[in-house]
Amino acid sequence: MFESRPCLRFAGDPFAKRMGTVFTEILADMTMKVDDGSGAWPKGMMHTSTTPFTKPNYYDQMWSRDAGRGLYELARYGLKEEAESVCDYVLANRVHGDHWGRIINCDAGEAELDGNTHLLMGIYRTWLLGGRKETTARRYMEKCADVFAWFRRSMDECPVGELIPCASELSGRPETADYAIFPNYGAWIAMQAFEDLCAASGMNDYANQLHENSNRLYRAMVSTFTRDGMWRNGLRQDGTPADVGHFCETDFDIRYWTRQLPFIQKGDLTLHPAYLPEEESRHAASYREILCRMAQHPYFRKYGFVSCTCWAGIGPRHDDAMAGYGQNYMTQAALLMEDVNVYGKCLEGISRLAYDGNVVRRLSFDANPWVMGECFSYARYESGEDHTYATDDNPGDEGNLVQSAETLKSLALTLGLEGTRDGVVFAPRLPWEWDEAECLNMPVIRNGERINICLEMRHERWRRESRVRLHADKAMGRLRVRFGPFPAVMPGRAELERIYGAHNVVTKGNATWIWMEADADTKWEHVMRY
């Protein structure tokens, strides 16, 4: 039962049913990208595209952004051999000396802060999967210390206040490196992750340095990137607002876009992050602003489709309708905000975009009906044409690594299963009409130990009953389970508060959630009637 790779299934509306297949096929496609070294490419290289014969194509390139996110998801889902192979290749190939370039396996002439932060988080997650071993931590930190020194040096040299410059798609692709919120927030998260790695492995000097520099960076972000109580995109080198992006001779408006939801990266430390009150307020204000602008377009209201720029557009280019940086970033933000109506709509959008098995006149190569492409044409979807053939005649690079990885992250947040220092948390974020969630062999890390879990959650709303079953290959320890979502106004709430405790019956927005705690061995089950 606990030997194969993880499987995930949902049931309910048609989009729920499809999403389990999307998960399984994307995860299988991702493992195909990890080279075994038996052919022309070195072992551990993670190809950005699945095959070498589609167009556009990045098969011969290992983009740092893509590889970092792909590595993280390989490790999250317990694919230890593949993750460690990629990790070893990454650590051995750094063409820019003290940091990684935009493309890992060749010198593309540029480096991206977000590519470096994504790689660091993938390395950290691989260390967790391997059991938080001290020897592994020291080997990884020996290779990564220079990257953090590059962060610190960049902060020291910053003319606008202890920030790190970046020239990438996640900062607007400026002609010269800007100071942008999304990659800087990612650096802050990576410093916290490696502080944990160093502290757990006796590298106290490194841990203290990372703690100090992460605090410096956070203060700089708050003082520089906050406007009207929410995050703004960033600053130019001269301190003026970075409100215009530049990409392949195209200028576009980035005053409001999905990269101003940087807090989604905190979901890489834990699926259930806690925020300081002022931090939570800033995240919520940023989310509300982006949501308000996103919901102005019928594509979002009808299908759950997301625009990277809140419909400002990127001229003639295809990049405004991207699966990872647009669709999944917005989905992850809604999931972390636990905005049930919105995350349900966004997940519907993912389910629609990933599937192209109903396209009767294909304009691009279809390798797999359920694997996510890079970018799309929403107008073609509306007219029943091939939506994977995007604007500017871009076939969409089906299986593009970072877009696929972000889809897997969105589904991890939806399932809400993870290990803690003393047990397991299962707090799913299901849409209203997703009635079932089931997984097999899903790995979690509890205090450095891997536990594989099979579970089932079933809402039988017609009889006002919710059931959860968990079965693990090791004792789960302290188990925290959250049931829901239920309506904000519930008949019999007083009785539920009496049974489960008033502090465990929580209403947020238009949904109520009910928590339970128990000490669990390898099996646990509860039926909640409401």
Coordinates of C-alpha atoms in Angstrom, one line a residue:
M1 CA 0.0 0.0 0.0
F2 CA 2.8 2.4 0.9
E3 CA 5.3 1.6 -1.9
S4 CA 4.3 3.5 -5.0
R5 CA 4.5 7.3 -5.8
P6 CA 1.6 9.4 -4.4
C7 CA -1.8 9.6 -6.0
L8 CA -4.5 12.2 -5.4
R9 CA -8.2 12.1 -6.3
F10 CA -11.0 14.6 -5.9
A11 CA -14.7 14.0 -6.5
G12 CA -17.7 16.4 -6.8
D13 CA -18.2 18.7 -9.8
P14 CA -16.6 17.8 -13.1
F15 CA -13.6 20.0 -12.4
A16 CA -12.8 18.1 -9.2
K17 CA -12.9 14.7 -11.0
R18 CA -10.5 15.9 -13.6
M19 CA -8.0 17.5 -11.2
G20 CA -6.9 14.1 -9.7
T21 CA -5.8 13.0 -13.2
V22 CA -4.1 16.4 -13.8
F23 CA -2.1 15.8 -10.6
T24 CA -1.0 12.3 -11.5
E25 CA -0.1 13.1 -15.1
I26 CA 1.8 16.2 -14.2
L27 CA 3.8 14.4 -11.5
A28 CA 4.7 11.6 -13.9
D29 CA 5.6 14.1 -16.7
M30 CA 7.9 15.9 -14.2
T31 CA 9.8 12.8 -13.4
M32 CA 10.5 12.4 -17.2
K33 CA 12.3 15.7 -17.1
V34 CA 15.0 14.3 -14.7
D35 CA 17.8 12.9 -16.9
D36 CA 19.3 9.6 -15.9
G37 CA 22.6 10.4 -17.6
S38 CA 22.4 7.5 -20.0
G39 CA 22.2 9.6 -23.2
A40 CA 23.5 13.0 -24.3
W41 CA 22.7 14.8 -21.1
P42 CA 24.3 14.6 -17.7
K43 CA 22.6 12.8 -14.8
G44 CA 20.4 15.1 -12.7
M45 CA 19.8 17.7 -15.4
M46 CA 16.1 18.7 -15.2
H47 CA 14.9 19.6 -18.7
T48 CA 12.6 22.7 -18.7
S49 CA 10.5 21.2 -21.6
T50 CA 9.4 17.5 -21.7
T51 CA 10.5 16.8 -25.2
P52 CA 13.0 18.2 -27.6
F53 CA 10.8 18.5 -30.7
T54 CA 8.0 21.0 -29.8
K55 CA 8.1 24.7 -30.4
P56 CA 8.9 26.9 -28.4
N57 CA 11.3 24.5 -26.7
Y58 CA 13.6 24.6 -23.7
Y59 CA 14.6 21.0 -23.5
D60 CA 18.3 21.7 -23.8
Q61 CA 18.1 24.3 -21.0
M62 CA 17.8 24.0 -17.3
W63 CA 16.3 27.3 -16.2
S64 CA 17.0 28.1 -12.6
R65 CA 13.5 29.3 -11.8
D66 CA 11.9 26.2 -13.3
A67 CA 14.4 23.7 -11.9
G68 CA 14.1 25.2 -8.4
R69 CA 10.3 24.9 -8.3
G70 CA 10.5 21.5 -10.0
L71 CA 13.0 20.2 -7.5
Y72 CA 10.9 21.4 -4.6
E73 CA 7.8 19.5 -5.9
L74 CA 9.8 16.3 -6.5
A75 CA 10.9 16.5 -2.9
R76 CA 7.5 17.5 -1.6
Y77 CA 6.0 14.4 -3.1
G78 CA 8.6 12.1 -1.9
L79 CA 10.5 11.3 -5.1
K80 CA 13.8 11.1 -3.2
E81 CA 16.0 9.5 -5.9
E82 CA 15.0 12.1 -8.5
A83 CA 15.2 15.0 -6.1
E84 CA 18.7 14.1 -4.8
S85 CA 19.9 13.6 -8.4
V86 CA 18.7 17.1 -9.4
C87 CA 20.1 18.6 -6.2
D88 CA 23.6 17.2 -6.8
Y89 CA 23.6 18.5 -10.3
V90 CA 22.5 21.9 -9.2
L91 CA 25.2 22.1 -6.5
A92 CA 27.9 21.1 -9.0
N93 CA 26.9 23.6 -11.7
R94 CA 27.2 27.3 -10.9
V95 CA 28.4 29.2 -13.9
H96 CA 28.3 32.6 -12.2
G97 CA 30.7 31.7 -9.4
D98 CA 29.0 32.6 -6.2
H99 CA 25.4 32.2 -7.6
W100 CA 23.4 30.5 -10.3
G101 CA 22.6 32.1 -13.6
R102 CA 19.3 32.3 -15.3
I103 CA 20.1 29.0 -17.0
I104 CA 22.1 26.5 -14.9
N105 CA 23.8 24.4 -17.6
C106 CA 25.2 27.3 -19.7
D107 CA 26.2 30.9 -19.3
A108 CA 23.2 32.9 -20.6
G109 CA 24.8 36.2 -19.4
E110 CA 22.2 36.9 -16.8
A111 CA 21.4 35.8 -13.2
E112 CA 18.0 36.0 -11.6
L113 CA 17.4 36.4 -7.9
D114 CA 14.2 34.4 -8.0
G115 CA 15.9 31.6 -9.8
N116 CA 18.5 31.4 -6.9
T117 CA 15.8 31.6 -4.2
H118 CA 13.7 28.8 -5.9
L119 CA 16.8 26.6 -6.1
L120 CA 17.7 27.2 -2.5
M121 CA 14.1 26.2 -1.4
G122 CA 14.3 23.1 -3.6
I123 CA 17.6 22.1 -1.9
Y124 CA 16.1 22.8 1.5
R125 CA 13.1 20.6 0.8
T126 CA 15.4 17.8 -0.4
W127 CA 17.2 18.0 2.9
L128 CA 13.9 17.7 4.8
L129 CA 13.0 14.7 2.7
G130 CA 16.3 13.0 3.4
G131 CA 15.7 13.2 7.2
R132 CA 17.2 16.5 8.2
K133 CA 20.7 14.9 8.4
E134 CA 23.6 17.0 9.7
T135 CA 26.1 15.6 7.2
T136 CA 23.8 16.5 4.3
A137 CA 23.1 20.0 5.7
R138 CA 26.8 20.7 6.0
R139 CA 27.4 19.5 2.4
Y140 CA 24.6 21.6 1.1
M141 CA 25.6 24.7 3.1
E142 CA 29.2 24.4 2.0
K143 CA 27.9 24.9 -1.6
C144 CA 25.2 27.5 -0.8
A145 CA 27.1 29.8 1.6
D146 CA 28.4 31.9 -1.3
V147 CA 24.9 32.5 -2.6
F148 CA 23.9 34.0 0.7
A149 CA 27.1 36.0 0.8
W150 CA 26.0 37.4 -2.6
F151 CA 22.6 38.3 -1.1
R152 CA 24.4 40.1 1.7
R153 CA 26.8 41.9 -0.5
S154 CA 24.0 43.0 -2.8
M155 CA 22.0 44.3 0.2
D156 CA 25.1 46.2 1.4
E157 CA 25.6 47.9 -2.0
C158 CA 21.9 48.8 -2.6
P159 CA 21.4 52.5 -3.1
V160 CA 17.8 52.5 -2.1
G161 CA 17.9 50.5 1.1
E162 CA 19.3 47.0 1.7
L163 CA 17.5 45.2 -1.1
I164 CA 18.6 42.7 -3.7
P165 CA 18.4 43.6 -7.4
C166 CA 16.8 41.3 -10.0
A167 CA 16.2 41.3 -13.8
S168 CA 13.6 38.5 -14.5
E169 CA 10.1 37.8 -15.5
L170 CA 9.1 37.9 -11.9
S171 CA 10.4 41.5 -11.5
G172 CA 9.0 42.8 -14.9
R173 CA 12.0 42.0 -17.1
P174 CA 13.6 45.4 -16.6
E175 CA 16.4 46.4 -19.0
T176 CA 18.6 46.9 -15.9
A177 CA 18.1 45.1 -12.6
D178 CA 15.3 46.5 -10.4
Y179 CA 14.4 46.0 -6.8
A180 CA 11.2 44.0 -6.9
I181 CA 9.0 42.6 -4.1
F182 CA 8.5 39.0 -5.4
P183 CA 12.2 37.9 -5.7
N184 CA 13.2 39.8 -2.5
Y185 CA 10.4 38.2 -0.5
G186 CA 11.7 34.8 -1.9
A187 CA 15.2 35.6 -0.6
W188 CA 13.7 36.4 2.8
I189 CA 12.0 33.0 2.8
A190 CA 15.1 31.2 1.7
M191 CA 17.1 32.8 4.5
Q192 CA 14.6 31.5 7.0
A193 CA 14.7 28.0 5.5
F194 CA 18.5 27.8 5.7
E195 CA 18.6 29.3 9.1
D196 CA 16.5 26.2 10.2
L197 CA 18.9 23.9 8.3
C198 CA 22.0 25.5 9.9
A199 CA 20.5 25.7 13.4
A200 CA 19.4 22.0 13.3
S201 CA 22.9 21.0 12.2
G202 CA 25.1 22.9 14.7
M203 CA 26.2 25.6 12.2
N204 CA 25.3 28.4 14.6
D205 CA 27.4 31.1 13.1
Y206 CA 25.7 30.6 9.7
A207 CA 22.3 30.5 11.4
N208 CA 22.9 33.8 13.2
Q209 CA 24.1 35.5 10.0
L210 CA 21.0 34.3 8.2
H211 CA 18.8 35.4 11.0
E212 CA 20.3 38.9 11.0
N213 CA 20.2 39.3 7.3
S214 CA 16.7 38.0 6.9
N215 CA 15.6 40.6 9.5
R216 CA 17.4 43.4 7.6
L217 CA 15.8 42.3 4.4
Y218 CA 12.3 42.2 5.9
R219 CA 12.6 45.7 7.3
A220 CA 13.9 47.0 4.0
M221 CA 10.9 45.4 2.1
V222 CA 8.4 46.8 4.5
S223 CA 9.9 50.3 4.3
T224 CA 10.4 50.3 0.6
F225 CA 7.6 48.2 -1.0
T226 CA 4.6 49.2 1.1
R227 CA 2.1 51.6 -0.4
D228 CA -1.4 52.4 1.0
G229 CA -1.0 49.4 3.3
M230 CA -0.2 46.9 0.6
W231 CA 2.7 45.6 -1.5
R232 CA 3.9 47.5 -4.6
N233 CA 6.0 45.9 -7.3
G234 CA 9.3 47.7 -6.7
L235 CA 11.8 50.4 -7.5
R236 CA 14.2 51.3 -10.2
Q237 CA 17.9 51.8 -9.5
D238 CA 17.3 55.5 -9.1
G239 CA 14.5 55.0 -6.5
T240 CA 11.5 55.8 -8.8
P241 CA 8.6 53.3 -8.9
A242 CA 9.0 50.3 -11.2
D243 CA 5.6 50.5 -12.8
V244 CA 6.4 49.4 -16.4
G245 CA 7.8 46.1 -17.5
H246 CA 9.8 45.5 -20.6
F247 CA 9.9 42.2 -22.5
C248 CA 11.1 41.7 -26.1
E249 CA 10.5 45.2 -27.3
T250 CA 7.2 45.4 -25.5
D251 CA 6.5 47.7 -22.6
F252 CA 3.6 46.8 -20.3
D253 CA 1.9 48.0 -17.1
I254 CA 2.9 46.2 -13.9
R255 CA 1.3 48.5 -11.4
Y256 CA -1.1 45.7 -10.5
W257 CA -0.1 42.2 -11.3
T258 CA 0.1 38.7 -9.7
R259 CA 3.8 39.2 -8.6
Q260 CA 2.4 41.6 -5.9
L261 CA 1.2 38.5 -4.1
P262 CA 4.6 37.6 -2.7
F263 CA 3.3 35.9 0.4
I264 CA 2.4 32.8 -1.6
Q265 CA 6.1 31.9 -1.1
K266 CA 5.6 31.5 2.6
G267 CA 3.6 28.4 1.6
D268 CA 7.0 26.8 0.9
L269 CA 7.9 26.9 4.6
T270 CA 4.5 25.6 5.7
L271 CA 1.1 25.0 4.0
H272 CA -0.5 26.7 6.9
P273 CA 1.5 29.9 7.6
A274 CA 0.9 32.2 10.5
Y275 CA 1.3 35.9 10.0
L276 CA 1.9 38.8 12.3
P277 CA -1.2 41.1 12.4
E278 CA 0.5 43.9 10.4
E279 CA 1.9 41.4 7.9
E280 CA -1.5 39.7 7.5
S281 CA -3.2 43.1 6.9
R282 CA -0.7 43.9 4.1
H283 CA -1.1 40.6 2.4
A284 CA -4.9 40.8 2.6
A285 CA -5.0 44.4 1.2
S286 CA -2.7 43.3 -1.7
Y287 CA -4.9 40.3 -2.4
R288 CA -8.2 42.3 -2.3
E289 CA -6.8 44.9 -4.7
I290 CA -5.6 42.3 -7.2
L291 CA -8.9 40.3 -6.9
C292 CA -11.0 43.4 -7.5
R293 CA -9.1 44.2 -10.7
M294 CA -9.1 40.5 -11.8
A295 CA -12.8 40.1 -11.3
Q296 CA -13.5 43.0 -13.7
H297 CA -13.1 40.7 -16.7
P298 CA -15.7 38.0 -17.7
Y299 CA -12.9 35.4 -18.4
F300 CA -12.2 35.4 -14.7
R301 CA -15.9 35.5 -13.6
K302 CA -17.0 32.8 -16.1
Y303 CA -14.1 30.4 -16.3
G304 CA -11.7 31.4 -13.4
F305 CA -9.0 32.4 -15.9
V306 CA -6.3 34.8 -14.6
S307 CA -4.3 37.6 -16.3
C308 CA -0.8 38.2 -15.0
T309 CA -1.3 41.9 -15.3
C310 CA -5.0 42.2 -14.2
W311 CA -5.9 42.5 -17.9
A312 CA -3.5 45.4 -18.7
G313 CA -1.9 43.0 -21.2
I314 CA 1.6 42.5 -22.5
G315 CA 1.1 43.9 -26.0
P316 CA 1.2 41.3 -28.7
R317 CA 3.0 38.8 -26.5
H318 CA 1.6 35.6 -25.0
D319 CA 2.9 36.1 -21.5
D320 CA -0.2 37.5 -19.9
A321 CA -2.0 34.2 -19.8
M322 CA 0.6 31.9 -18.1
A323 CA -0.3 28.9 -16.0
G324 CA 2.3 29.4 -13.3
Y325 CA 2.9 33.1 -12.9
G326 CA -0.7 34.0 -13.4
Q327 CA -3.2 31.2 -12.9
N328 CA -1.5 29.4 -10.1
Y329 CA -0.1 32.4 -8.3
M330 CA -3.7 33.8 -8.0
T331 CA -5.0 30.4 -7.0
Q332 CA -2.3 30.0 -4.3
A333 CA -3.1 33.5 -2.9
A334 CA -6.8 32.7 -2.7
L335 CA -6.1 29.3 -1.0
L336 CA -3.8 30.9 1.6
M337 CA -6.4 33.7 2.2
E338 CA -9.0 30.8 2.4
D339 CA -11.4 32.7 0.2
V340 CA -13.5 29.7 -0.7
N341 CA -15.5 31.2 -3.6
V342 CA -12.4 32.6 -5.3
Y343 CA -10.1 29.6 -4.8
G344 CA -12.9 27.4 -6.1
K345 CA -13.2 29.5 -9.2
C346 CA -9.4 29.6 -9.7
L347 CA -9.1 25.8 -9.4
E348 CA -11.9 25.5 -12.0
G349 CA -9.7 27.6 -14.2
I350 CA -6.7 25.3 -13.7
S351 CA -8.9 22.3 -14.6
R352 CA -10.2 23.9 -17.7
L353 CA -6.8 25.1 -19.0
A354 CA -4.9 21.8 -18.2
Y355 CA -7.3 19.7 -20.3
D356 CA -7.2 19.8 -24.0
G357 CA -8.5 16.3 -24.8
N358 CA -11.7 17.9 -26.1
V359 CA -10.0 20.1 -28.8
V360 CA -11.2 18.8 -32.2
R361 CA -8.9 20.9 -34.4
R362 CA -5.4 20.9 -32.8
L363 CA -3.1 23.8 -33.6
S364 CA -0.2 22.5 -31.5
F365 CA 1.3 19.1 -30.6
D366 CA -0.7 17.4 -27.8
A367 CA 1.6 15.1 -25.8
N368 CA -0.9 14.5 -22.9
P369 CA -4.5 15.7 -22.5
W370 CA -4.0 16.5 -18.8
V371 CA -0.6 18.2 -18.6
M372 CA -0.4 21.9 -18.1
G373 CA 1.0 24.2 -20.9
E374 CA 3.0 27.3 -20.5
C375 CA 0.5 29.9 -21.8
F376 CA -2.9 30.1 -23.4
S377 CA -5.4 32.0 -25.6
Y378 CA -8.6 32.6 -23.6
A379 CA -10.3 33.9 -26.7
R380 CA -9.7 30.6 -28.4
Y381 CA -11.1 28.8 -25.4
E382 CA -14.2 31.0 -25.6
S383 CA -14.7 30.1 -29.2
G384 CA -14.1 26.4 -28.8
E385 CA -10.7 26.4 -30.5
D386 CA -7.3 25.2 -29.3
H387 CA -6.7 27.3 -26.2
T388 CA -3.2 25.9 -25.8
Y389 CA -2.1 27.8 -29.0
A390 CA -1.4 31.1 -27.4
T391 CA -1.1 34.7 -28.6
D392 CA 1.7 35.5 -31.0
D393 CA 1.4 31.9 -32.4
N394 CA 3.0 30.4 -29.3
P395 CA 2.0 26.7 -29.0
G396 CA 2.4 26.9 -25.2
D397 CA 5.2 24.4 -24.4
E398 CA 3.0 21.7 -22.9
G399 CA 4.7 20.4 -19.7
N400 CA 6.7 23.6 -19.2
L401 CA 8.4 22.9 -15.9
V402 CA 7.7 25.9 -13.7
Q403 CA 4.0 26.1 -14.8
S404 CA 3.6 22.4 -14.0
A405 CA 5.4 22.8 -10.6
E406 CA 3.1 25.7 -9.6
T407 CA 0.1 23.5 -10.4
L408 CA 1.4 20.8 -8.1
K409 CA 1.9 23.4 -5.4
S410 CA -1.7 24.7 -5.7
L411 CA -2.9 21.1 -5.3
A412 CA -0.7 20.7 -2.2
L413 CA -2.3 23.8 -0.7
T414 CA -5.7 22.4 -1.6
L415 CA -5.1 19.0 0.1
G416 CA -3.5 20.8 3.1
L417 CA -1.6 17.7 4.5
E418 CA 1.8 18.2 6.1
G419 CA 4.0 17.1 9.0
T420 CA 5.0 19.1 12.0
R421 CA 7.6 18.8 14.7
D422 CA 5.3 16.6 16.8
G423 CA 2.7 15.2 14.4
V424 CA 0.5 15.8 11.4
V425 CA -1.9 18.5 10.2
F426 CA -4.7 17.8 7.7
A427 CA -6.5 21.0 6.9
P428 CA -7.9 20.8 3.4
R429 CA -9.2 23.8 1.4
L430 CA -11.8 22.2 -0.7
P431 CA -14.2 24.2 -2.9
W432 CA -17.9 24.1 -1.9
E433 CA -18.8 21.4 -4.4
W434 CA -15.7 19.2 -4.2
D435 CA -17.2 16.5 -2.0
E436 CA -14.3 14.1 -1.7
A437 CA -10.5 14.1 -1.4
E438 CA -8.5 11.0 -1.3
C439 CA -4.8 10.4 -1.5
L440 CA -2.5 7.3 -1.5
N441 CA 1.1 7.2 -0.3
M442 CA 1.3 10.9 0.4
P443 CA 4.6 11.7 2.2
V444 CA 4.9 14.1 5.1
I445 CA 7.9 15.0 7.2
R446 CA 7.4 14.8 11.0
N447 CA 10.4 16.0 12.9
G448 CA 12.7 14.7 10.2
E449 CA 11.0 11.4 9.8
R450 CA 9.1 10.5 6.6
I451 CA 5.5 9.2 7.1
N452 CA 3.4 8.0 4.2
I453 CA -0.3 8.6 4.6
C454 CA -3.4 7.4 2.8
L455 CA -6.5 9.4 3.6
E456 CA -10.1 10.0 2.6
M457 CA -12.3 13.0 3.4
R458 CA -15.9 12.9 2.3
H459 CA -18.6 15.5 2.6
E460 CA -22.1 14.1 2.4
R461 CA -23.9 17.5 2.5
W462 CA -27.3 16.0 1.7
R463 CA -27.2 14.3 5.1
R464 CA -25.1 17.0 6.9
E465 CA -22.2 14.7 7.6
S466 CA -18.4 14.9 7.1
R467 CA -16.0 11.9 7.5
V468 CA -12.2 11.7 7.6
R469 CA -10.1 8.6 7.6
L470 CA -6.3 8.5 7.9
H471 CA -4.0 5.5 7.6
A472 CA -0.2 5.9 8.0
D473 CA 2.8 3.6 7.9
K474 CA 4.0 5.0 11.2
A475 CA 2.4 6.5 14.2
M476 CA 1.2 10.0 13.4
G477 CA 1.6 11.6 16.8
R478 CA -0.3 14.8 17.6
L479 CA -2.9 15.0 14.8
R480 CA -4.8 18.2 14.0
V481 CA -7.7 17.9 11.5
R482 CA -9.9 20.6 10.1
F483 CA -13.4 19.9 8.8
G484 CA -15.0 22.2 6.3
P485 CA -15.9 24.4 4.6
F486 CA -19.3 24.8 6.1
P487 CA -21.6 27.8 5.7
A488 CA -20.9 30.9 7.7
V489 CA -24.3 30.7 9.4
M490 CA -24.8 27.2 10.7
P491 CA -27.9 25.8 12.5
G492 CA -26.7 24.0 15.6
R493 CA -23.5 26.0 16.0
A494 CA -23.9 26.2 19.8
E495 CA -24.0 22.4 20.0
L496 CA -20.9 22.1 17.8
E497 CA -19.1 24.6 20.0
R498 CA -20.1 22.5 23.1
I499 CA -18.8 19.3 21.5
Y500 CA -15.6 20.6 19.9
G501 CA -14.9 23.8 21.9
A502 CA -15.9 27.3 20.9
H503 CA -12.3 28.2 20.0
N504 CA -12.2 25.3 17.5
V505 CA -15.3 26.5 15.5
V506 CA -13.9 29.3 13.4
T507 CA -15.7 31.5 10.8
K508 CA -13.6 33.3 8.2
G509 CA -15.3 35.2 5.4
N510 CA -18.3 33.2 4.3
A511 CA -17.1 29.8 5.6
T512 CA -16.9 28.0 8.9
W513 CA -14.2 25.5 9.8
I514 CA -14.1 23.1 12.7
W515 CA -10.9 21.8 14.2
M516 CA -10.1 18.6 16.1
E517 CA -7.0 17.4 17.9
A518 CA -6.1 13.8 18.9
D519 CA -3.1 11.6 19.6
A520 CA -3.1 9.2 16.7
D521 CA -1.3 5.9 16.1
T522 CA -1.3 4.6 12.5
K523 CA -5.1 4.9 12.0
W524 CA -7.7 7.6 12.8
E525 CA -11.3 8.2 11.8
H526 CA -14.0 10.6 12.8
V527 CA -17.5 11.4 11.5
M528 CA -18.8 14.9 12.1
R529 CA -22.5 15.5 12.0
Y530 CA -23.7 19.1 12.0

